[in-house]
Short mmCIF file of C-alpha atoms in Angstrom, two decimals:
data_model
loop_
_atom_site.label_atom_id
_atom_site.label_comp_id
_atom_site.label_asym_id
_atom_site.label_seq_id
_atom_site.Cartn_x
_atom_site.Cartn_y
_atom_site.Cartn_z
CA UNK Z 30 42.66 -54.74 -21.89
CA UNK Z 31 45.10 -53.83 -19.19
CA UNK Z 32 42.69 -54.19 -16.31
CA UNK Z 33 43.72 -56.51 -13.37
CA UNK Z 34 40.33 -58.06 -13.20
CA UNK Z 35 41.82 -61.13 -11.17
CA UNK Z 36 43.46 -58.93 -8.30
CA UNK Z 37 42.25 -59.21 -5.33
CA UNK Z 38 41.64 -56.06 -4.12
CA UNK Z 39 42.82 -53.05 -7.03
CA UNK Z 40 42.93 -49.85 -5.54
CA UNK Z 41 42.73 -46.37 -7.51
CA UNK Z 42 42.99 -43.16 -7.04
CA UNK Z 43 40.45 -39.55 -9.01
CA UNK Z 44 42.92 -36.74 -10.09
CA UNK Z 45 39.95 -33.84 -11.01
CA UNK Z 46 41.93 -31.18 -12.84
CA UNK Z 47 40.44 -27.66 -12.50
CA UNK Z 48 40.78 -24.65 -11.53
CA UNK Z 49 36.71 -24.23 -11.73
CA UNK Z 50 35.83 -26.59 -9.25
CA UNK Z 51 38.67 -25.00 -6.62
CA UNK Z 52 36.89 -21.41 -7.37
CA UNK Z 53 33.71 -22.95 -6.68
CA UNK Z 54 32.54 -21.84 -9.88
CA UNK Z 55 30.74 -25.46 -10.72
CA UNK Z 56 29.88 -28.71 -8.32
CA UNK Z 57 31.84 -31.38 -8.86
CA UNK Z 58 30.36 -34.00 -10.33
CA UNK Z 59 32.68 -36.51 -11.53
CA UNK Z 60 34.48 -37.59 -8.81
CA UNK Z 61 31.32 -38.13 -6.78
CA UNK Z 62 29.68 -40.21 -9.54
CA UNK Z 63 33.08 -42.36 -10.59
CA UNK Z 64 33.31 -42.74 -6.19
CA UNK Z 65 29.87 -44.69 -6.30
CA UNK Z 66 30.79 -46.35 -9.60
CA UNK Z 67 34.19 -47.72 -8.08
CA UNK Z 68 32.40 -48.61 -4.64
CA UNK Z 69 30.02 -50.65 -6.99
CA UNK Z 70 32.66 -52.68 -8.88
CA UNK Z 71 34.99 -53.44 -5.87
CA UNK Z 72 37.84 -51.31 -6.66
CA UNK Z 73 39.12 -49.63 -3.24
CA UNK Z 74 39.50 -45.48 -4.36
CA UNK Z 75 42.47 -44.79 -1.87
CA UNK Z 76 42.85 -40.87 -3.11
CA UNK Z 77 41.61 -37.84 -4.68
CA UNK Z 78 43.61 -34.98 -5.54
CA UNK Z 79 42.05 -31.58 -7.19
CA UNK Z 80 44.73 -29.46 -8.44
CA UNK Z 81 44.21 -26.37 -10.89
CA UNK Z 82 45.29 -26.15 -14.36
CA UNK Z 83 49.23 -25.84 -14.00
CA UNK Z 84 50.96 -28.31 -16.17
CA UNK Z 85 54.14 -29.68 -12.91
CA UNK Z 86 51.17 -29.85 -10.86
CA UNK Z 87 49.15 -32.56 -12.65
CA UNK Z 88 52.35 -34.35 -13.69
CA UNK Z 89 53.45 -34.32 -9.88
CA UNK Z 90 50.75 -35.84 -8.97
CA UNK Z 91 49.94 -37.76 -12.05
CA UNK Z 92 53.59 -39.52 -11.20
CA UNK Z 93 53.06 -39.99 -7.40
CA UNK Z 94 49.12 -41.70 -7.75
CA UNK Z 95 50.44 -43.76 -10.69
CA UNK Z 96 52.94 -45.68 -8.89
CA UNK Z 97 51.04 -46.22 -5.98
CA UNK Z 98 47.54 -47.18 -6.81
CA UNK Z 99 46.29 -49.72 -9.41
CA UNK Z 100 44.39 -47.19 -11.47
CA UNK Z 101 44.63 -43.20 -11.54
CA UNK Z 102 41.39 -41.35 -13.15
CA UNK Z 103 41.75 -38.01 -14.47
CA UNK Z 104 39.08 -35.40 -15.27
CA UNK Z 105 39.40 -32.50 -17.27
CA UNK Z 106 42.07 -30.13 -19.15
CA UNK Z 107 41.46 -32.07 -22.03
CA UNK Z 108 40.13 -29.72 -25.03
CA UNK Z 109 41.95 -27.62 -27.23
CA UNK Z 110 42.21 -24.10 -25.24
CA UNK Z 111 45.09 -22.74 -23.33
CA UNK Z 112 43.78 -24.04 -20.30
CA UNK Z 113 43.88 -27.69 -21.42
CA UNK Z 114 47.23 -28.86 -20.26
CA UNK Z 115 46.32 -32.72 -19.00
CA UNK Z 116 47.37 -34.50 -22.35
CA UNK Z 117 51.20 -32.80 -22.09
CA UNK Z 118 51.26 -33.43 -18.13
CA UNK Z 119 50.84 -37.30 -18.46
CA UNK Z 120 53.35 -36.98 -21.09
CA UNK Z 121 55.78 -35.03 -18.70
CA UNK Z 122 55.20 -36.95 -15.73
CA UNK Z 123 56.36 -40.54 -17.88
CA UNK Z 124 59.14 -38.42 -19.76
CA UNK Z 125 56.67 -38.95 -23.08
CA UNK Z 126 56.57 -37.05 -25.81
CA UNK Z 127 53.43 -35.69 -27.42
CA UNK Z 128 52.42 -36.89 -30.73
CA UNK Z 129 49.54 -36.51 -33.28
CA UNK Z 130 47.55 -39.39 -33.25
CA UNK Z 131 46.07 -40.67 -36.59
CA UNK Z 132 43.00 -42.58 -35.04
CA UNK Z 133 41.80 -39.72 -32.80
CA UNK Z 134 42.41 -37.07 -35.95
CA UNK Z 135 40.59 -39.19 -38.02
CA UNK Z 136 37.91 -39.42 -35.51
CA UNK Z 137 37.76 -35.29 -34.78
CA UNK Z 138 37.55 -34.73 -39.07
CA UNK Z 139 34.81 -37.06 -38.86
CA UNK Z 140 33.11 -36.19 -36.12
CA UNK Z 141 32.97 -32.39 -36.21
CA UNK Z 142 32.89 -32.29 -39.92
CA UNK Z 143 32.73 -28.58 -41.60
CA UNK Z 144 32.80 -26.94 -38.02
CA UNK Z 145 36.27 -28.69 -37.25
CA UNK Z 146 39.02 -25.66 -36.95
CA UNK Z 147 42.43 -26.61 -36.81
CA UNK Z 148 42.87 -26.07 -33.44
CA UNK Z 149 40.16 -28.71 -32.39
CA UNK Z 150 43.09 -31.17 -33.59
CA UNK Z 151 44.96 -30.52 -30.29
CA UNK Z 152 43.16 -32.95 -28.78
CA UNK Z 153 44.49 -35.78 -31.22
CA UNK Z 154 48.12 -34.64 -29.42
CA UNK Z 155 48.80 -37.17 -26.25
CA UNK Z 156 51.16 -38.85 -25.34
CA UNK Z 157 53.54 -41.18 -27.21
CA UNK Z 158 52.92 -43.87 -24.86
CA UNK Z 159 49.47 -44.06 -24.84
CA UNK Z 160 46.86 -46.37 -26.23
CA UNK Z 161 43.06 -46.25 -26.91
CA UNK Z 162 40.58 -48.15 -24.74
CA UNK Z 163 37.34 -48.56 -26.39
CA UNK Z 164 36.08 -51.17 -23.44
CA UNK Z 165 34.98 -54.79 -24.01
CA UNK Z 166 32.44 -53.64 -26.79
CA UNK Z 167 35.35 -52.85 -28.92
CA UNK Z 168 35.66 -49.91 -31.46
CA UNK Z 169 32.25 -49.19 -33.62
CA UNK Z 170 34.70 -48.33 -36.83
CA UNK Z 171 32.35 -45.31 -37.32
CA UNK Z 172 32.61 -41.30 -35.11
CA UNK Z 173 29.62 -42.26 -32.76
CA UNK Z 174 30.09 -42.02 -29.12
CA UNK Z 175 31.62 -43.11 -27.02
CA UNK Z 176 34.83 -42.47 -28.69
CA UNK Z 177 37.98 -44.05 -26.91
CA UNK Z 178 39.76 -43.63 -23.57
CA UNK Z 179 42.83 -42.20 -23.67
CA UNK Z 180 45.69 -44.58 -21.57
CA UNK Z 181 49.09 -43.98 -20.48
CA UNK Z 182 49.97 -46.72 -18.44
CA UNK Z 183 47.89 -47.38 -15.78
CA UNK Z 184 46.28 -43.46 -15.96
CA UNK Z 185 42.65 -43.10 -17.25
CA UNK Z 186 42.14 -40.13 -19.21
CA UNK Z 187 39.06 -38.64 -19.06
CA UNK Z 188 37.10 -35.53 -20.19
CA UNK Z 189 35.79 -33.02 -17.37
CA UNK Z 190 32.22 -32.23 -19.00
CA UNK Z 191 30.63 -34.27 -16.65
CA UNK Z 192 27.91 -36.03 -19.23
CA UNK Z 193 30.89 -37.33 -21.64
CA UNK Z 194 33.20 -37.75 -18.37
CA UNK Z 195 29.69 -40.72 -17.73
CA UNK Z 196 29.77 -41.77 -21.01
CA UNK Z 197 33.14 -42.83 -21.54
CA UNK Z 198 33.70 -44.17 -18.10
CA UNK Z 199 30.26 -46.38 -18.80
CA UNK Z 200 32.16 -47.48 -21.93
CA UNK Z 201 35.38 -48.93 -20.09
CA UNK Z 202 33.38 -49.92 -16.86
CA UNK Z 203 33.53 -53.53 -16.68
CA UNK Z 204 37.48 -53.48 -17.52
CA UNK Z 205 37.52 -52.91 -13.66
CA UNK Z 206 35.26 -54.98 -12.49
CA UNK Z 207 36.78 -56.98 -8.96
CA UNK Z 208 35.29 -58.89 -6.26
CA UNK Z 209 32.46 -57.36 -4.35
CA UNK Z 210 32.95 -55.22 -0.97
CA UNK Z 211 29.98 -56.24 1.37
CA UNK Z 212 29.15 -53.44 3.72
CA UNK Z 213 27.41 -53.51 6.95
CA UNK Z 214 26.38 -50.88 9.64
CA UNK Z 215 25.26 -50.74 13.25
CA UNK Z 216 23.89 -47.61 14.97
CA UNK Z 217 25.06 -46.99 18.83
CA UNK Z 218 22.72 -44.81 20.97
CA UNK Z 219 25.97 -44.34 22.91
CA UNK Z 220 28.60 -41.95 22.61
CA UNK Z 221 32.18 -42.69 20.47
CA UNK Z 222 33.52 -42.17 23.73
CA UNK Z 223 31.66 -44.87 25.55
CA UNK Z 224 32.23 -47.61 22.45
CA UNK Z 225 35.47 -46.94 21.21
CA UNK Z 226 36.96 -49.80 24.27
CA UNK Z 227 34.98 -52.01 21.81
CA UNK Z 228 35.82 -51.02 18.99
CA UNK Z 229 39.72 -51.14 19.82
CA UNK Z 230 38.49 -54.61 20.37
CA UNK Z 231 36.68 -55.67 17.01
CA UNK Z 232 39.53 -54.07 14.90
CA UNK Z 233 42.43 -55.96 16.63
CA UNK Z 234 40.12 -59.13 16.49
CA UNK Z 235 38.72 -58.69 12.44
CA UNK Z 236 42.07 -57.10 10.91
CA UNK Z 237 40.68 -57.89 7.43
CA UNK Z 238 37.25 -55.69 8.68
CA UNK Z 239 37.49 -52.00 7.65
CA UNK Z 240 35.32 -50.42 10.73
CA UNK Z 241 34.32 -46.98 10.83
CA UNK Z 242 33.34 -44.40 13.78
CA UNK Z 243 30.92 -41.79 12.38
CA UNK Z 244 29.12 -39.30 15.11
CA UNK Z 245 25.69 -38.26 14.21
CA UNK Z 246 24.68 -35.48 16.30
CA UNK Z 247 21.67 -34.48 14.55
CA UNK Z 248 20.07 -37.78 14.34
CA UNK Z 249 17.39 -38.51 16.40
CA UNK Z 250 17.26 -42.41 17.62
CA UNK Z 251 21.07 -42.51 17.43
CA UNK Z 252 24.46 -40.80 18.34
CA UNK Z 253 27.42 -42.92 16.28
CA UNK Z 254 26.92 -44.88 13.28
CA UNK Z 255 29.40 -47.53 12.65
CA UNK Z 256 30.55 -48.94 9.73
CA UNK Z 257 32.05 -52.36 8.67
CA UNK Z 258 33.68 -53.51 5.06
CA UNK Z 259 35.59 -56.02 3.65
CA UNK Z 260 35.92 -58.36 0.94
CA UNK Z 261 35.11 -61.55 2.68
CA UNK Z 262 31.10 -61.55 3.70
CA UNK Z 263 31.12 -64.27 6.29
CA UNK Z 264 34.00 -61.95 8.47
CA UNK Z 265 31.98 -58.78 7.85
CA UNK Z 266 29.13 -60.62 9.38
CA UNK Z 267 30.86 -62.07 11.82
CA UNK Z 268 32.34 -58.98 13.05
CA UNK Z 269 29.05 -57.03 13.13
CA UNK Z 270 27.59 -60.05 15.23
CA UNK Z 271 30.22 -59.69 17.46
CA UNK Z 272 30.65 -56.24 17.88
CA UNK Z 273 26.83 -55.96 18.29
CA UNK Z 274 26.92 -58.81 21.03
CA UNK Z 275 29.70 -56.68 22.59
CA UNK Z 276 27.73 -53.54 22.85
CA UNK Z 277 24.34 -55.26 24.43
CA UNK Z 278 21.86 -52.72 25.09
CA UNK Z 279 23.79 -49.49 22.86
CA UNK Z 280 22.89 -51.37 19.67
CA UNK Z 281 19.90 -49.05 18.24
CA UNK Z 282 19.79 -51.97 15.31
CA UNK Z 283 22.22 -52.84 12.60
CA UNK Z 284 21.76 -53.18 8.52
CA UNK M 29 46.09 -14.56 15.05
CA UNK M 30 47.70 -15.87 12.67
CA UNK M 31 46.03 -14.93 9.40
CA UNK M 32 48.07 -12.55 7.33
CA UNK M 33 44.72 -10.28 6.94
CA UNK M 34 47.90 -8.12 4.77
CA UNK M 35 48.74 -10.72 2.06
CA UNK M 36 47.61 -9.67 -1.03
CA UNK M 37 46.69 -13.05 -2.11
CA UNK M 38 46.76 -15.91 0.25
CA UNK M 39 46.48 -19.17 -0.47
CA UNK M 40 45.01 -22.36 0.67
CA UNK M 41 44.56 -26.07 0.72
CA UNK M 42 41.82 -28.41 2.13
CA UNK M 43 43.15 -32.18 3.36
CA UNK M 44 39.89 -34.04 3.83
CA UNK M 45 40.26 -37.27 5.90
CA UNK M 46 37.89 -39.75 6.19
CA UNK M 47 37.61 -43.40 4.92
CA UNK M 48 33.89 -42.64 4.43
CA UNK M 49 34.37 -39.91 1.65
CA UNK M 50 36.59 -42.58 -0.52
CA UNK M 51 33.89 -45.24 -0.16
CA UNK M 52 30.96 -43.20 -1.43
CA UNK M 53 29.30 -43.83 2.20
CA UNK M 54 28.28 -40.24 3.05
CA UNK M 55 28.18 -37.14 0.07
CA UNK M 56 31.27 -34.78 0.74
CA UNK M 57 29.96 -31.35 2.43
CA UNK M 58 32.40 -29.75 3.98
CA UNK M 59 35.04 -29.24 1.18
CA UNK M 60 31.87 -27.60 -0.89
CA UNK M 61 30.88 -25.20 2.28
CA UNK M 62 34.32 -24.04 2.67
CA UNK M 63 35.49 -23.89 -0.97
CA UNK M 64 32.37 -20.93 -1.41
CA UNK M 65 33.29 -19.11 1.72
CA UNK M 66 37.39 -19.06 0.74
CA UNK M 67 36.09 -17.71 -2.62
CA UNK M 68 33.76 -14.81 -0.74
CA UNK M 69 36.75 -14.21 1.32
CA UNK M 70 38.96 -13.51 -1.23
CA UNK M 71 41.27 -16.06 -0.44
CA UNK M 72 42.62 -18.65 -2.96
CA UNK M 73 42.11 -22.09 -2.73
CA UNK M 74 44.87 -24.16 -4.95
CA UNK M 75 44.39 -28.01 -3.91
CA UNK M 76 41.64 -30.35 -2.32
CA UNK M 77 43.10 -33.86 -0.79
CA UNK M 78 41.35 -36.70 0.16
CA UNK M 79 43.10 -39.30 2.20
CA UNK M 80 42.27 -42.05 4.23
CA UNK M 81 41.95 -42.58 7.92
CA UNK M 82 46.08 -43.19 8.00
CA UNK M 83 48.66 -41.86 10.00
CA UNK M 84 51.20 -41.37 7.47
CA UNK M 85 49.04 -40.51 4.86
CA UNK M 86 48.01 -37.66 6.92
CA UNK M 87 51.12 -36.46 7.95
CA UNK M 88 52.75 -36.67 4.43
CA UNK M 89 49.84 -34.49 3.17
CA UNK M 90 49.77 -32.15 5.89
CA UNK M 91 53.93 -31.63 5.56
CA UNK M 92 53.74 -30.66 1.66
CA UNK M 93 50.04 -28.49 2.17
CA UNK M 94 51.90 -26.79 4.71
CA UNK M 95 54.83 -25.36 2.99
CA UNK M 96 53.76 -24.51 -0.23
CA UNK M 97 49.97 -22.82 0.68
CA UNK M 98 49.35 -19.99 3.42
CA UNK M 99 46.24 -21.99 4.85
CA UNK M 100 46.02 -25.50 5.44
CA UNK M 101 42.72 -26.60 6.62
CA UNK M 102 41.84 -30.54 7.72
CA UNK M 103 38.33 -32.22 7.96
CA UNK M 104 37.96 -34.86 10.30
CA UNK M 105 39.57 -37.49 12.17
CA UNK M 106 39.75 -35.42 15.32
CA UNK M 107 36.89 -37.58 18.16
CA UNK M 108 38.09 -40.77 19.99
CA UNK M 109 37.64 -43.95 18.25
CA UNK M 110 40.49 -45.97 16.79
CA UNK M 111 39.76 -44.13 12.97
CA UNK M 112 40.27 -40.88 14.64
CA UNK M 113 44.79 -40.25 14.10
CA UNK M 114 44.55 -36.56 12.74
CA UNK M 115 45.85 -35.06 15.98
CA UNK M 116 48.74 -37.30 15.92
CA UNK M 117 49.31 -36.99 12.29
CA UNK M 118 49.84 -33.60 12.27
CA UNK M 119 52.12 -33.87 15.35
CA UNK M 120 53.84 -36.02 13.47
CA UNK M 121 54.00 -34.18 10.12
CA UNK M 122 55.96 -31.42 12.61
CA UNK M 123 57.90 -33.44 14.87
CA UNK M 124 55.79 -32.72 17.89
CA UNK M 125 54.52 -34.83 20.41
CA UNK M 126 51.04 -35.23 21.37
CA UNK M 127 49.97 -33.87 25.08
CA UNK M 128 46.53 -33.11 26.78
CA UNK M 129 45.64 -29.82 26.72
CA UNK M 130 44.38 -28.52 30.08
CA UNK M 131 41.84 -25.85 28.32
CA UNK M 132 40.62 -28.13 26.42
CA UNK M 133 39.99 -30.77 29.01
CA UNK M 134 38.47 -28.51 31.35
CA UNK M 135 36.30 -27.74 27.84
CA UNK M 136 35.60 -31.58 27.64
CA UNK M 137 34.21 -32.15 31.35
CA UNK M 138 32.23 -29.11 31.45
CA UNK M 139 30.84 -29.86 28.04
CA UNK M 140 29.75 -33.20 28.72
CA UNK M 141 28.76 -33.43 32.11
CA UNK M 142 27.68 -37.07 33.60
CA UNK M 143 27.95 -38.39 29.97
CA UNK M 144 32.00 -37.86 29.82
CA UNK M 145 33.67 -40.93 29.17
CA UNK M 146 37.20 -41.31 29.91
CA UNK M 147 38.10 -42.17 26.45
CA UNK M 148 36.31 -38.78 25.49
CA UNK M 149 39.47 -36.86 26.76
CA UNK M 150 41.62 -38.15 23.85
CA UNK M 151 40.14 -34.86 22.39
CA UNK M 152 42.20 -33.21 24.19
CA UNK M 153 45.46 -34.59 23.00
CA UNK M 154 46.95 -32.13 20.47
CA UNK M 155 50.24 -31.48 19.36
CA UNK M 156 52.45 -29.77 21.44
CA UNK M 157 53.01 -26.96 19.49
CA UNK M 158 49.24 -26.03 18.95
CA UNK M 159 47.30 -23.32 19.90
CA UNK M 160 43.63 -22.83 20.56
CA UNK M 161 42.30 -20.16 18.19
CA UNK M 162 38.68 -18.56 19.59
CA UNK M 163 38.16 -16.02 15.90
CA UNK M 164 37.38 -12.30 16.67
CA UNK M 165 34.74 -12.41 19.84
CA UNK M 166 37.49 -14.36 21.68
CA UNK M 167 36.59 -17.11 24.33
CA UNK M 168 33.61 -17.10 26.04
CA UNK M 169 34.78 -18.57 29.13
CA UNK M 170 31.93 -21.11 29.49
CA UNK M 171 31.46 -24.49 27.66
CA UNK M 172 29.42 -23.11 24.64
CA UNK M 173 29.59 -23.71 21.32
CA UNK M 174 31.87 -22.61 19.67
CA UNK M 175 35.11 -24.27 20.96
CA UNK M 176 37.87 -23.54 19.68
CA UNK M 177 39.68 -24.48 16.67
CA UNK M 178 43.24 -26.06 17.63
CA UNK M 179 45.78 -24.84 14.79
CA UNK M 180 49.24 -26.07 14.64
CA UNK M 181 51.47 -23.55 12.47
CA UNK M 182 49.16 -22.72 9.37
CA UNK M 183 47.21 -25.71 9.99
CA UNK M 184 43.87 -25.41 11.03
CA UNK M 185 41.79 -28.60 12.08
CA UNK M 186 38.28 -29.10 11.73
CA UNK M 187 36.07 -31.45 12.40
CA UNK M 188 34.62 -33.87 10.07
CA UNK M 189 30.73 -33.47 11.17
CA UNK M 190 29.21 -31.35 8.88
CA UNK M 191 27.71 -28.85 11.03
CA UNK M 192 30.24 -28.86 14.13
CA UNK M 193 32.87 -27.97 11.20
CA UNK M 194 30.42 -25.14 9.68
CA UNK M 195 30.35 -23.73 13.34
CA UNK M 196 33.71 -23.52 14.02
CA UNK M 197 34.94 -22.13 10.79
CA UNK M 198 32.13 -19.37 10.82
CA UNK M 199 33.81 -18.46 14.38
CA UNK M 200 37.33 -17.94 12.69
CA UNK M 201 36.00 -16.84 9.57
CA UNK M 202 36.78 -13.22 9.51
CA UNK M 203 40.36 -13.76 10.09
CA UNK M 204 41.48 -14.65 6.90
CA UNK M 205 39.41 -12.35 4.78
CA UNK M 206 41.41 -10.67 2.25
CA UNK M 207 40.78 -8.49 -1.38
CA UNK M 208 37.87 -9.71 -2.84
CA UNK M 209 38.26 -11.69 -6.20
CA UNK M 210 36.14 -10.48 -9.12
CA UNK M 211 34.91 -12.99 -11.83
CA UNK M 212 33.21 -12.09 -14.86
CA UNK M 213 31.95 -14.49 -17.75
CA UNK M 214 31.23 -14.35 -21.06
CA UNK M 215 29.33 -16.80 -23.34
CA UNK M 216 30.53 -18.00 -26.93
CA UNK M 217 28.07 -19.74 -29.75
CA UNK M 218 31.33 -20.79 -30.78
CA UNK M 219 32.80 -23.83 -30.02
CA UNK M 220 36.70 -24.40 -28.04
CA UNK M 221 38.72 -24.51 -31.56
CA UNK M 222 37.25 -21.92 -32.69
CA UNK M 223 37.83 -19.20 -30.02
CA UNK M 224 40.82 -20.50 -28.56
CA UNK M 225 43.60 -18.52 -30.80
CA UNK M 226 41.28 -15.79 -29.69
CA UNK M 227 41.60 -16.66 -25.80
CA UNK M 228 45.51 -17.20 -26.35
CA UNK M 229 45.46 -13.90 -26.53
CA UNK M 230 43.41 -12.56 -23.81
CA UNK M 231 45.78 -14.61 -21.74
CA UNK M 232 48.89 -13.10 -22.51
CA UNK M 233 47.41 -9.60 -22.96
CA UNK M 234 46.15 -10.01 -19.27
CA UNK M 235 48.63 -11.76 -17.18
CA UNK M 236 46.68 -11.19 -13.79
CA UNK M 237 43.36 -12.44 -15.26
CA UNK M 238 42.70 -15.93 -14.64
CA UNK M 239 40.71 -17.19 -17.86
CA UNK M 240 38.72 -20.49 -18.09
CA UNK M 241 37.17 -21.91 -21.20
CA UNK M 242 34.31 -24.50 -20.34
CA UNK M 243 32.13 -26.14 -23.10
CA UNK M 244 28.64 -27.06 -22.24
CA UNK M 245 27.41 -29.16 -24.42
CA UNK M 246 23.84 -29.43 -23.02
CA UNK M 247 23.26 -25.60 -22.97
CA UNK M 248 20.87 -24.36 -25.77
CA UNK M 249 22.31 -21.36 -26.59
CA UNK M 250 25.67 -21.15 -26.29
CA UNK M 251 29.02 -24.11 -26.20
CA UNK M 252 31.57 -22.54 -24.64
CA UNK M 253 31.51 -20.38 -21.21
CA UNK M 254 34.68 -18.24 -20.60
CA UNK M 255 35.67 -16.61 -16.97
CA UNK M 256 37.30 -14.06 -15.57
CA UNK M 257 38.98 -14.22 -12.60
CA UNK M 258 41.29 -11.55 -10.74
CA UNK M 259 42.27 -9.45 -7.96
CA UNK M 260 42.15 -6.23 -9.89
CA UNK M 261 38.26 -5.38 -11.15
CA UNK M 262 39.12 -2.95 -13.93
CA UNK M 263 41.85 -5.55 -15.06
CA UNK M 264 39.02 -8.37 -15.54
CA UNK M 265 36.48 -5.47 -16.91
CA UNK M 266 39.28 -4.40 -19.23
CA UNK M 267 39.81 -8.28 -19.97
CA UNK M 268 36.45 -9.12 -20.51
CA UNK M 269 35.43 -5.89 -22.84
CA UNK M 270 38.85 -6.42 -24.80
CA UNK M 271 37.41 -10.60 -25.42
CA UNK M 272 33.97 -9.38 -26.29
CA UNK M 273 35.33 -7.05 -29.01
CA UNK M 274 37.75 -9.73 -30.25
CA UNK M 275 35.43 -12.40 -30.33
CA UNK M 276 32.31 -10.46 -32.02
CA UNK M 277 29.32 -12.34 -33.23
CA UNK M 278 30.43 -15.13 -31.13
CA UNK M 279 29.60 -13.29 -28.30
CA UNK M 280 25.82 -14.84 -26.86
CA UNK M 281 26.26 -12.27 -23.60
CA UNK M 282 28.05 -11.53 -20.81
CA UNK M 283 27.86 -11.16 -17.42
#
């Protein structure tokens, strides 16, 4: 288990790879599900990058997210077609090479049984580097889901269909488990324009605070919504009392 | 205008900025509304960023977007609270400085009337090297909607509000439409190992036709969908009748 689980305040970063999703061909799923699931579990997503099938592209970026976030998620380009390329361009971006591995070709025989085909064994190729994460529950010792993640370094490999993408997250979830981020919100039936003097304020005087602006022209009892997160509850609190003290009469109500 | 309406195959990135996209706070819109209208408009979209409500973030995204894709376009970041640095980060991405615009101004105090704010006209601080793009019908030379979009070089910046950044791009729309971009499918009861020596093929046979092989492992009667993507229709036609032969009984349809 390589998961900081005592840092303070682990950030990551979703690399979706495919050129489907930048077509429009399919919604994206996976990066909006794995956003919530990181939101949930305290880990601060900093980045996400969707960049199309081309092998110097996902290293590029593979390399830059990896050494500057805690944890880099991929999704997709992992099956055994032409248009698979993920598995070589982790390898490539940590000068790896790409090897067979016996577990995960043990794993594909089993699993797919008479309608394996030779080529299904590409995705037993990753990278020399890498290890398999089968999550606290450890491995089953038989082929049924969820098989292992796939990771080099600190870079989560995972599967674009979105219901095995779910699956084998779910599998390594609590690896990443941190401390809680409390969120809080206050609604302004005044402009940004008319608040932001106070909110200059309450960000120079809660540093630890994230606060956010957010206009809402179509609502109905309420023009900005304003949000307010951070690790430490009591500060969040205290910054929403104050700010809401500050703005008197524009507060609509707060959650 | 700008748009290279001549390019036979323009490009394009979308930087999304907003801390409130990385924390799961509010479901991503606009990168889905413009990635369908890029595709209708023939033009090719290559990357999606998301970044965070940071100066430098910004501007290093902005910087590489810029030179390596025809169209940049940002999301948000552009009103006047303290979260709001786009306008700055692209100046600084360029080595601009930041000045008030007096279009734009006069835009701002006709536009809001009684309920301006002074803070308001930090809207109306854009790099120096901007320019105010009004699409085909030109300005209207009142305060409507739609204002214009500011674009510095290839950069055009939206805003983040859903519908305020449907607006505007719908005004500017028509100058970047280009060749359309046919995409044809084809469904396999075959599964990715088996098929993929077959799509090897179809790849190299068909250099302009982009081809992407997507299992589905929930569908009921087929695994794998394949698609066809190109600039040329009777070179994706030829592409997909040429797979269809080649892959036989496999074939579930096409369309």
């Amino acid at each position: 288990m390589s998961a900081p689980t005592n840092a303070a305040n682990p950030t990551a970063a979703i690399l979706l790879i495919g050129n489907e999703i930048l077509s429009g061909k399919v919604e994206e799923e996976n990066a909006r599900f794995l956003t919530r699931e990181l939101r949930a579990l305290g880990v601060a997503l900093r980045r996400i990058e969707v960049v199309p099938d081309v092998t110097d592209d996902i290293a590029d970026s593979v390399r830059a997210l990896a050494g500057r976030f805690d944890f880099v998620f991929t999704s997709g380009g992992v099956g055994p077609t032409h248009d698979d390329v993920t598995l070589h361009a982790v390898a490539a971006a940590f000068g790896m090479e790409v090897r067979r591995h016996p577990d995960l070709e043990a794993l594909l025989r089993a699993g797919y049984g008479d309608r394996l085909h030779e080529r299904d064994l590409r995705m037993a190729d990753i990278p020399a580097g890498a290890r398999l994460e089968y999550g606290p529950a450890g491995p089953r010792g038989d082929a049924r889901a969820p098989w292992p993640v796939i990771v080099v370094r600190n870079v989560w490999i995972l599967p674009g269909v979105p219901s095995i993408f779910r699956r084998k997250f779910e599998a390594v979830r609590e690896l990443f488990r941190a401390g809680p981020i409390h969120g809080r919100a206050l609604y302004s039936r005044e402009g940004e324009g008319q608040i932001a003097g106070a909110l200059d304020e309450a960000v120079a005087a809660f540093p630890d605070v994230e606060i956010g602006s957010y206009p809402h022209p179509e609502a109905r009892d309420y023009r900005v919504k304003i949000t307010l997160d951070g690790r430490d509850a009591a500060h969040v609190d205290g910054a929403l009392a104050w700010l809401a003290a500050r703005l008197g009469d524009a507060v609509v109500r707060t959650e």
